[in-house]
Coordinates of C-alpha atoms in Angstrom, one line a residue:
Chain A
M1281 CA 2.3 -21.8 4.9
K1282 CA 4.2 -21.0 8.1
P1283 CA 2.6 -18.7 10.6
S1284 CA 5.5 -16.2 10.2
H1285 CA 4.9 -16.1 6.4
N1286 CA 1.2 -15.5 7.1
R1287 CA 2.1 -12.6 9.4
M1288 CA 4.4 -11.1 6.9
L1289 CA 2.0 -11.4 4.0
R1290 CA -0.7 -9.7 6.1
T1291 CA 1.7 -7.0 7.0
V1292 CA 2.6 -6.4 3.3
A1293 CA -1.1 -6.3 2.4
L1294 CA -1.7 -3.8 5.1
C1295 CA 1.1 -1.6 3.8
V1296 CA -0.3 -1.8 0.2
I1297 CA -3.7 -0.7 1.5
V1298 CA -2.4 2.2 3.5
C1299 CA -0.2 3.3 0.5
A1300 CA -3.3 3.3 -1.7
F1301 CA -5.1 5.5 0.7
A1302 CA -2.1 7.9 0.7
I1303 CA -2.6 8.4 -3.1
S1304 CA -4.0 11.9 -3.5
L1305 CA -6.5 12.8 -6.1
A1306 CA -5.6 16.5 -5.7
S1307 CA -5.0 18.1 -9.0
A1308 CA -5.3 21.7 -8.2
Q1309 CA -2.5 23.9 -9.4
T1310 CA -0.2 24.4 -6.5
E1311 CA 1.8 27.4 -5.4
L1312 CA 5.0 25.9 -6.7
E1313 CA 3.5 25.3 -10.1
K1314 CA 2.1 28.9 -10.3
A1315 CA 5.4 30.3 -9.1
L1316 CA 7.3 28.4 -11.8
Q1317 CA 5.0 29.7 -14.5
Q1318 CA 6.3 33.2 -13.8
Y1319 CA 9.6 32.2 -15.2
N1320 CA 10.6 31.5 -18.8
A1321 CA 12.7 28.6 -20.0
E1322 CA 16.0 30.5 -19.4
T1323 CA 15.2 32.1 -16.1
V1324 CA 13.6 29.0 -14.4
T1325 CA 16.8 27.0 -14.8
G1326 CA 18.8 28.4 -11.9
Y1327 CA 15.7 28.7 -9.7
I1328 CA 14.8 25.0 -10.0
Q1329 CA 18.2 23.3 -10.7
P1330 CA 18.7 22.3 -7.0
V1331 CA 15.5 20.3 -7.2
A1332 CA 17.0 18.3 -10.1
D1333 CA 20.2 17.7 -8.1
L1334 CA 18.5 16.8 -4.8
F1335 CA 15.6 14.7 -6.0
G1336 CA 18.0 13.0 -8.4
A1337 CA 20.2 12.0 -5.5
D1338 CA 17.2 11.0 -3.3
M1339 CA 15.6 8.7 -5.7
H1340 CA 18.6 6.5 -6.1
A1341 CA 19.1 6.1 -2.3
G1342 CA 18.3 3.2 0.0
Y1343 CA 17.9 0.4 -2.6
Y1344 CA 20.1 -2.0 -0.7
H1345 CA 21.3 -2.7 2.8
N1346 CA 22.9 -6.1 2.4
A1347 CA 24.7 -7.6 -0.6
W1348 CA 23.7 -11.1 0.3
I1349 CA 21.2 -12.7 -2.1
A1350 CA 20.1 -16.3 -1.8
E1351 CA 20.8 -18.5 -4.8
S1352 CA 17.2 -19.7 -5.0
G1353 CA 14.0 -20.0 -3.0
F1354 CA 11.1 -17.6 -2.5
G1355 CA 11.7 -14.7 -0.2
L1356 CA 9.8 -11.5 0.4
G1357 CA 10.9 -8.3 2.1
F1358 CA 9.3 -5.0 2.8
D1359 CA 11.3 -1.8 3.6
I1360 CA 10.4 1.7 4.5
I1361 CA 13.2 4.0 3.4
V1362 CA 13.6 7.6 4.4
M1363 CA 16.3 9.5 2.5
G1364 CA 17.5 13.1 2.5
S1365 CA 19.9 15.1 0.4
V1366 CA 21.9 17.9 2.1
V1367 CA 21.0 21.4 0.8
Q1368 CA 24.2 23.3 0.5
D1369 CA 24.4 27.0 0.9
A1370 CA 25.4 27.3 -2.7
Q1371 CA 22.1 25.8 -3.7
K1372 CA 20.1 28.6 -1.9
S1373 CA 21.0 31.3 -4.4
Y1374 CA 21.9 31.7 -8.0
I1375 CA 22.9 34.2 -10.6
A1376 CA 19.8 35.1 -12.5
N1377 CA 19.4 37.0 -15.8
T1378 CA 17.5 40.2 -15.7
P1379 CA 15.1 41.0 -18.6
P1380 CA 16.7 41.7 -22.0
G1381 CA 18.3 45.1 -22.0
F1382 CA 18.2 45.5 -18.2
T1383 CA 21.4 46.9 -16.6
P1384 CA 22.9 45.0 -14.8
T1385 CA 22.3 41.9 -16.9
T1386 CA 22.5 39.5 -14.0
F1387 CA 21.7 39.6 -10.3
K1388 CA 21.9 37.2 -7.3
T1389 CA 18.6 35.9 -6.0
A1390 CA 17.0 33.0 -4.2
T1391 CA 16.5 29.6 -5.6
I1392 CA 13.5 27.5 -4.6
F1393 CA 15.6 26.6 -1.4
G1394 CA 16.6 30.2 -0.8
A1395 CA 15.2 32.9 1.5
K1396 CA 13.9 36.2 0.1
G1397 CA 14.1 37.0 -3.6
T1398 CA 16.3 40.0 -4.5
S1399 CA 15.0 43.2 -6.0
I1400 CA 17.2 45.1 -8.4
L1401 CA 17.0 48.6 -9.9
N1402 CA 18.0 49.4 -13.4
S1403 CA 21.2 51.4 -13.2
I1404 CA 20.4 53.6 -16.2
F1405 CA 16.7 54.3 -15.4
P1406 CA 16.4 53.8 -11.6
G1407 CA 12.6 53.8 -11.8
L1408 CA 12.7 50.4 -13.5
E1409 CA 12.8 47.6 -11.0
Y1410 CA 12.8 43.8 -11.3
K1411 CA 12.6 41.1 -8.7
G1412 CA 13.0 37.3 -8.3
S1413 CA 10.5 35.2 -6.4
D1414 CA 11.3 34.1 -2.8
G1415 CA 12.4 30.5 -2.0
I1416 CA 9.6 28.1 -1.3
V1417 CA 11.3 25.3 0.6
N1418 CA 13.1 26.1 3.8
T1419 CA 15.2 23.1 4.8
S1420 CA 18.8 21.9 5.2
I1421 CA 17.9 18.4 4.1
F1422 CA 15.5 17.7 1.3
P1423 CA 13.7 14.5 2.3
L1424 CA 11.9 11.8 0.5
A1425 CA 10.4 8.5 1.8
V1426 CA 9.3 5.5 0.0
P1427 CA 8.2 1.9 0.7
Q1428 CA 9.8 -0.9 -1.3
L1429 CA 9.3 -4.6 -1.9
R1430 CA 12.1 -7.1 -2.4
I1431 CA 11.3 -10.3 -4.1
G1432 CA 13.8 -13.2 -4.6
S1433 CA 15.5 -15.3 -5.4
L1434 CA 16.2 -16.8 -8.8
Y1435 CA 19.7 -17.8 -9.9
G1436 CA 21.1 -15.6 -7.2
S1437 CA 19.1 -12.5 -8.3
D1438 CA 16.3 -10.5 -6.7
L1439 CA 13.9 -7.8 -7.7
T1440 CA 13.2 -4.5 -5.9
L1441 CA 10.1 -2.5 -6.5
R1442 CA 9.2 0.9 -4.9
F1443 CA 6.2 3.1 -5.3
I1444 CA 4.6 6.0 -3.5
S1445 CA 2.3 8.8 -4.2
I1446 CA 2.5 11.6 -1.7
P1447 CA -0.4 14.1 -1.6
A1448 CA 0.0 17.8 -2.1
I1449 CA 1.7 19.2 1.0
G1450 CA 1.9 22.5 2.9
D1451 CA -1.7 23.6 2.2
N1452 CA -1.3 22.8 -1.5
K1453 CA 1.9 24.7 -1.9
F1454 CA 3.8 21.7 -3.1
P1455 CA 2.2 19.3 -5.6
V1456 CA 1.5 15.6 -5.6
I1457 CA 4.7 13.5 -5.8
T1458 CA 4.6 10.1 -7.4
L1459 CA 7.7 7.8 -7.5
W1460 CA 8.2 4.4 -8.8
G1461 CA 11.3 2.4 -9.2
V1462 CA 12.5 -1.0 -10.1
G1463 CA 15.9 -2.7 -9.6
V1464 CA 17.4 -6.0 -10.3
R1465 CA 20.6 -7.2 -8.7
H1466 CA 22.7 -10.4 -9.0
S1467 CA 24.9 -12.1 -6.5
I1468 CA 28.6 -12.0 -7.6
S1469 CA 29.9 -13.8 -4.5
Q1470 CA 28.1 -17.0 -5.4
Y1471 CA 30.7 -17.4 -8.1
I1472 CA 33.7 -16.8 -5.7
H1473 CA 34.3 -19.6 -3.3
E1474 CA 35.3 -18.6 0.2
C1475 CA 34.8 -15.0 -0.5
P1476 CA 34.9 -13.1 2.8
L1477 CA 32.3 -10.6 1.6
D1478 CA 29.0 -10.8 0.0
L1479 CA 29.1 -9.1 -3.3
A1480 CA 26.4 -8.1 -5.8
A1481 CA 25.8 -5.9 -8.8
G1482 CA 22.6 -4.0 -9.4
V1483 CA 20.8 -2.0 -12.1
Y1484 CA 18.0 0.5 -11.1
F1485 CA 15.5 2.7 -12.9
N1486 CA 13.4 5.4 -11.3
S1487 CA 10.6 7.6 -12.4
F1488 CA 9.5 10.5 -10.3
T1489 CA 6.8 13.1 -11.1
V1490 CA 6.1 16.3 -9.2
G1491 CA 2.7 17.7 -10.1
D1492 CA 2.0 18.2 -13.8
L1493 CA 5.2 20.1 -14.3
M1494 CA 8.2 18.0 -13.4
D1495 CA 9.1 14.5 -14.6
F1496 CA 12.3 12.9 -13.4
K1497 CA 13.9 9.8 -14.9
G1498 CA 17.0 8.2 -13.3
F1499 CA 19.2 5.3 -14.0
A1500 CA 21.9 3.7 -11.7
V1501 CA 24.3 0.8 -11.8
N1502 CA 26.2 -0.2 -8.7
A1503 CA 28.5 -2.7 -7.1
Q1504 CA 27.6 -3.7 -3.5
A1505 CA 29.5 -5.4 -0.7
S1506 CA 28.5 -6.4 2.7
K1507 CA 29.8 -8.3 5.7
S1508 CA 27.6 -9.9 8.4
I1509 CA 29.0 -10.2 11.9
K1510 CA 26.3 -11.9 14.0
I1511 CA 23.4 -9.3 14.0
L1512 CA 25.6 -6.5 12.6
I1513 CA 25.7 -5.9 8.9
L1514 CA 28.3 -3.6 7.4
Y1515 CA 27.6 -2.6 3.8
G1516 CA 28.7 -0.2 1.1
G1517 CA 29.2 0.2 -2.6
I1518 CA 30.0 2.4 -5.5
A1519 CA 27.5 3.6 -8.1
Y1520 CA 27.3 5.4 -11.4
E1521 CA 24.0 7.2 -11.8
S1522 CA 22.3 9.8 -13.9
S1523 CA 19.1 11.7 -13.5
K1524 CA 17.2 14.1 -15.7
M1525 CA 14.4 16.4 -14.9
N1526 CA 12.0 17.5 -17.6
L1527 CA 10.0 20.6 -16.9
T1528 CA 7.0 21.4 -19.1
Y1529 CA 4.6 24.3 -18.6
K1530 CA 3.2 27.5 -20.1
S1531 CA 5.1 30.5 -18.9
T1532 CA 3.4 33.9 -18.3
D1533 CA 6.6 35.8 -18.9
P1534 CA 5.8 38.2 -21.8
T1535 CA 9.4 38.6 -22.7
A1536 CA 9.9 35.0 -23.9
P1537 CA 8.0 32.2 -25.7
A1538 CA 5.2 30.8 -23.5
G1539 CA 6.0 27.2 -24.1
V1540 CA 8.7 25.9 -21.7
D1541 CA 10.0 22.4 -22.2
I1542 CA 13.5 22.0 -20.8
T1543 CA 15.6 19.1 -19.4
L1544 CA 17.9 19.6 -16.5
T1545 CA 20.6 17.1 -15.5
G1546 CA 21.0 16.1 -11.9
A1547 CA 24.5 16.9 -10.4
N1548 CA 25.1 13.5 -8.9
N1549 CA 26.9 11.0 -11.2
F1550 CA 29.1 8.9 -8.8
R1551 CA 28.1 7.7 -5.3
F1552 CA 30.1 6.1 -2.6
T1553 CA 28.0 4.4 0.1
V1554 CA 28.9 3.3 3.6
G1555 CA 26.2 1.8 5.9
V1556 CA 25.5 -0.2 8.9
G1557 CA 22.5 -2.4 9.7
L1558 CA 21.1 -4.7 12.4
S1559 CA 19.4 -8.0 11.5
L1560 CA 16.9 -8.9 14.3
G1561 CA 15.1 -11.9 12.9
I1562 CA 12.6 -10.6 10.3
L1563 CA 13.2 -7.0 11.4
K1564 CA 16.1 -5.1 9.8
I1565 CA 17.2 -1.6 10.8
F1566 CA 19.7 0.2 8.6
A1567 CA 21.3 3.5 7.8
D1568 CA 23.8 4.7 5.3
A1569 CA 25.6 7.8 4.0
N1570 CA 26.2 8.5 0.4
F1571 CA 28.9 10.7 -0.9
G1572 CA 29.1 12.4 -4.3
S1573 CA 28.4 15.8 -5.8
V1574 CA 25.3 15.6 -3.5
T1575 CA 25.6 14.2 0.0
N1576 CA 22.7 12.0 0.9
Y1577 CA 21.7 10.0 3.9
S1578 CA 19.2 7.2 4.0
A1579 CA 17.8 5.0 6.8
G1580 CA 15.0 2.6 7.2
I1581 CA 13.4 -0.5 8.6
G1582 CA 12.8 -3.7 6.8
F1583 CA 10.7 -6.8 7.3
G1584 CA 11.2 -10.2 5.9
R1585 CA 14.2 -11.7 4.2
Chain B
M115 CA -0.1 -5.8 16.3
K116 CA 2.7 -3.5 17.4
T117 CA 4.4 -4.0 14.0
K118 CA 1.2 -2.9 12.3
I119 CA 0.8 0.2 14.4
L120 CA 4.4 1.1 13.7
L121 CA 3.8 0.6 10.0
V122 CA 0.7 2.8 9.9
F123 CA 2.6 5.4 11.9
L124 CA 5.6 5.4 9.5
L125 CA 3.3 5.5 6.4
G126 CA 1.5 8.4 7.9
I127 CA 4.9 10.2 8.1
L128 CA 5.5 9.3 4.5
A129 CA 2.3 11.0 3.5
T130 CA 3.2 14.2 5.2
T131 CA 6.9 14.3 4.8
G132 CA 8.1 17.8 4.1
S133 CA 4.9 19.6 5.2
T134 CA 6.8 21.6 7.9
C135 CA 9.5 22.8 5.6
I136 CA 7.4 24.8 3.2
N137 CA 7.8 28.5 3.8
D138 CA 4.6 29.9 5.4
G139 CA 4.9 33.3 3.6
F140 CA 6.8 33.5 0.4
L141 CA 6.4 36.2 -2.3
V142 CA 6.0 35.2 -5.9
A143 CA 7.1 37.8 -8.4
V144 CA 4.0 37.6 -10.7
N145 CA 4.2 38.9 -14.3
L146 CA 1.7 41.7 -14.9
P147 CA 1.8 42.5 -18.6
M148 CA -0.4 45.3 -20.0
D149 CA -0.6 45.9 -23.7
M150 CA -2.8 47.4 -26.3
C151 CA -2.6 47.8 -30.1
V152 CA -4.1 50.5 -32.4
A153 CA -5.2 49.0 -35.6
I154 CA -4.7 51.4 -38.5
N155 CA -7.4 51.4 -41.1
A156 CA -6.1 51.0 -44.6
G157 CA -6.5 53.9 -46.9
S158 CA -7.9 56.1 -44.3
S159 CA -6.4 59.3 -42.9
P160 CA -2.7 58.9 -42.1
A161 CA -3.5 59.8 -38.4
F162 CA -4.2 56.9 -36.1
S163 CA -5.4 56.6 -32.5
G164 CA -7.0 54.1 -30.2
A165 CA -7.5 53.2 -26.6
E166 CA -8.1 50.1 -24.6
T167 CA -9.4 49.6 -21.0
L168 CA -7.7 46.8 -19.1
R169 CA -8.8 45.3 -15.8
L170 CA -5.5 44.5 -14.1
A171 CA -7.1 41.5 -12.3
D172 CA -7.6 39.8 -15.7
Q173 CA -3.8 39.9 -16.3
I174 CA -2.8 37.6 -13.4
D175 CA -3.9 34.3 -11.8
A176 CA -7.1 35.0 -9.9
S177 CA -5.8 33.3 -6.8
Y178 CA -3.2 36.0 -6.3
L179 CA -5.7 38.9 -6.3
D180 CA -6.1 39.5 -2.6
K181 CA -2.5 38.7 -1.8
I182 CA -0.6 41.5 -3.6
K183 CA 2.0 43.2 -1.5
N184 CA 4.1 45.2 -4.0
A185 CA 4.0 46.3 -7.6
R186 CA 6.6 47.7 -10.0
F187 CA 7.3 48.0 -13.7
Y188 CA 10.5 47.2 -15.5
D189 CA 10.0 48.2 -19.2
L190 CA 7.9 50.0 -21.7
K191 CA 7.8 49.0 -25.3
V192 CA 6.5 50.3 -28.6
Y193 CA 6.4 48.1 -31.7
V194 CA 4.5 47.7 -34.9
T195 CA 3.0 44.8 -36.8
G196 CA 2.5 44.6 -40.6
S197 CA 4.8 45.7 -43.4
H198 CA 5.0 49.3 -44.4
T199 CA 7.7 51.6 -45.8
D200 CA 6.8 54.8 -44.2
T201 CA 7.6 56.9 -41.1
I202 CA 5.7 57.4 -37.9
Y203 CA 5.5 61.0 -36.8
N204 CA 4.4 62.5 -33.4
G205 CA 3.6 59.2 -31.8
K206 CA 2.4 59.3 -28.2
C207 CA 1.3 56.7 -25.6
Y208 CA -0.8 57.4 -22.6
V209 CA -1.7 55.8 -19.3
N210 CA -5.1 57.1 -18.1
Q211 CA -4.8 60.0 -20.6
K212 CA -1.4 61.0 -19.1
K213 CA 1.4 60.9 -21.6
I214 CA 4.0 58.3 -20.8
L215 CA 6.0 58.1 -24.1
D216 CA 6.7 60.0 -27.3
F217 CA 7.9 57.9 -30.2
G218 CA 8.6 58.4 -33.9
G219 CA 10.9 57.1 -36.7
A220 CA 10.9 54.7 -39.6
W221 CA 8.2 52.1 -39.5
V222 CA 10.6 49.3 -40.1
D223 CA 12.7 50.3 -37.0
F224 CA 9.6 49.6 -34.9
T225 CA 9.2 46.1 -36.2
T226 CA 11.8 45.3 -33.5
P227 CA 10.3 46.5 -30.2
Q228 CA 11.7 49.8 -29.1
S229 CA 12.0 49.9 -25.3
L230 CA 13.2 51.9 -22.4
L231 CA 15.6 49.1 -21.4
S232 CA 17.2 49.0 -24.9
N233 CA 17.8 52.7 -24.4
S234 CA 16.0 53.4 -27.7
K235 CA 16.5 56.8 -29.3
L236 CA 13.1 56.5 -31.0
I237 CA 11.1 56.7 -27.7
T238 CA 11.2 59.3 -25.0
R239 CA 9.6 58.8 -21.6
D240 CA 7.4 61.4 -19.9
T241 CA 7.4 61.6 -16.1
T242 CA 3.7 62.6 -16.1
G243 CA 2.6 59.2 -17.4
L244 CA 5.3 57.3 -15.4
K245 CA 3.9 58.8 -12.2
E246 CA 0.4 57.8 -13.3
L247 CA 1.6 54.2 -14.0
V248 CA 3.2 54.0 -10.5
S249 CA -0.1 55.3 -9.0
V250 CA -2.1 52.7 -10.9
L251 CA 0.2 49.9 -9.7
N252 CA 0.0 51.1 -6.1
Q253 CA -3.8 51.2 -6.3
F254 CA -3.9 47.6 -7.5
K255 CA -2.3 46.5 -4.3
T256 CA -5.4 47.3 -2.4
Q257 CA -8.1 47.5 -5.1
P258 CA -8.3 44.3 -7.3
N259 CA -10.8 46.0 -9.6
T260 CA -8.4 48.6 -10.7
V261 CA -8.7 49.4 -14.4
V262 CA -6.2 51.3 -16.6
V263 CA -6.8 53.0 -19.9
L264 CA -3.9 52.6 -22.4
S265 CA -4.1 54.7 -25.5
G266 CA -1.9 55.8 -28.4
E267 CA -1.9 58.1 -31.3
G268 CA 0.4 59.2 -34.2
V269 CA 0.6 60.1 -37.8
L270 CA 2.0 58.2 -40.8
G271 CA 3.8 60.0 -43.6
K272 CA 1.4 58.5 -46.1
R273 CA -1.8 56.5 -46.1
A274 CA -1.7 53.1 -44.4
T275 CA -1.7 49.8 -46.2
T276 CA -3.7 46.8 -44.8
G277 CA -2.9 45.0 -41.7
L278 CA -0.9 47.6 -39.8
S279 CA -1.0 48.3 -36.1
V280 CA 1.0 50.1 -33.5
C281 CA 1.3 48.4 -30.1
F282 CA 2.3 49.7 -26.7
E283 CA 3.3 47.3 -23.9
I284 CA 4.1 47.8 -20.2
L285 CA 6.0 45.0 -18.4
A286 CA 5.3 45.0 -14.7
Q287 CA 5.4 42.6 -11.8
V288 CA 3.4 42.3 -8.5
D289 CA 4.6 40.4 -5.4
A290 CA 1.9 38.0 -4.3
D291 CA 2.1 36.5 -0.8
A292 CA 1.5 32.9 -1.7
G293 CA 1.5 31.9 1.9
A294 CA -1.4 34.1 2.7
K295 CA -4.8 32.4 3.3

């Protein structure tokens, strides 16, 4: 085995070990989980919907930074991807329902990304007051980061695997996050002689859990294109994607059934990606912007082929 | 070696991503339900009464107890369980022996909860008990061991059948500072 391959394998092994250490065994109920339990199946929807939208967009980002795939031969690559979805102002508040019979029947209050929860007085009996919880996450970009492994090539195809478990953060305010994903892509340009661009098509599946309450599943298909100019790589693509967030917990709201089991659909369905990368031997540096219902940015470094 | 150091650094960032964007102090509107039911003995006197002592701390997650900033209530309800074809007369609900509601009407009408929010004509609020309820909620902000005695009484038009009860429910919230240590 070549010394460079040895170096790369040692590096990948180190990353796997460090990732394993990062896996948290924390299972205590976090502030987020306890906050959600104050909502019933109907009222939680608006509070948490931005999470479905933003996580949904995050987990499909950063899968490729080059559409070139070798026709055959073993190749290994390791990437660290950081992605972030832009939190829009409209995602910081929502129109919530007041309890049954309350007047007014709705009020505007903070989502999980909002500021202070709104308090509202009943207009018929002013002594009666109801309030929504404050926002928990204060950010303009909702980030995620994940390491991924690329393995190829067989018949012009490669495999991408990603996994990470992030411990509870913010003094146990936000629960353990576990993400895994798998993707397969196939070179299209190998069938087109003298094609000026590298072309590929990919299929991806992602699973993402946040604590014991939230379970995301996502699916994406995309068409990728890239052009290498010396060390510079220009890449982009279009994608169709869907994501769903299942939320399961026992509500403490006495005005509604305790069992909550709902599924929210992420807002992002189509994604247009433009990106640029540098290929510096085994080191790759890349960044891209993704446009759709949710605007998302991703960037990273890669090692290997 | 530099590559390895860079990797460890980046993975350290992965493990802590987002830790700085969690609000330090955010208030969670925590449900604080209080309820009691008076079981009516079958075949006994048509009058019924009962009381229950509730420790408010038992109604919410224990981790919120020393973090309560505000408290409020948003509805009072009276309802019945069991099947009966009679009328309730002279019903009263109390908070710490202070009358908060008068209620009365056909038993069947109370199988659907009658509440302040629904502007029910079958219940009438009493400011004496409402003030006491506000006082109890305010006390809970600083005294986690606060207890409240909920009680109720009334008379049925004729003797009770089996499995009847009259229930009184207070729907309240407290704001817990989830960011507090």
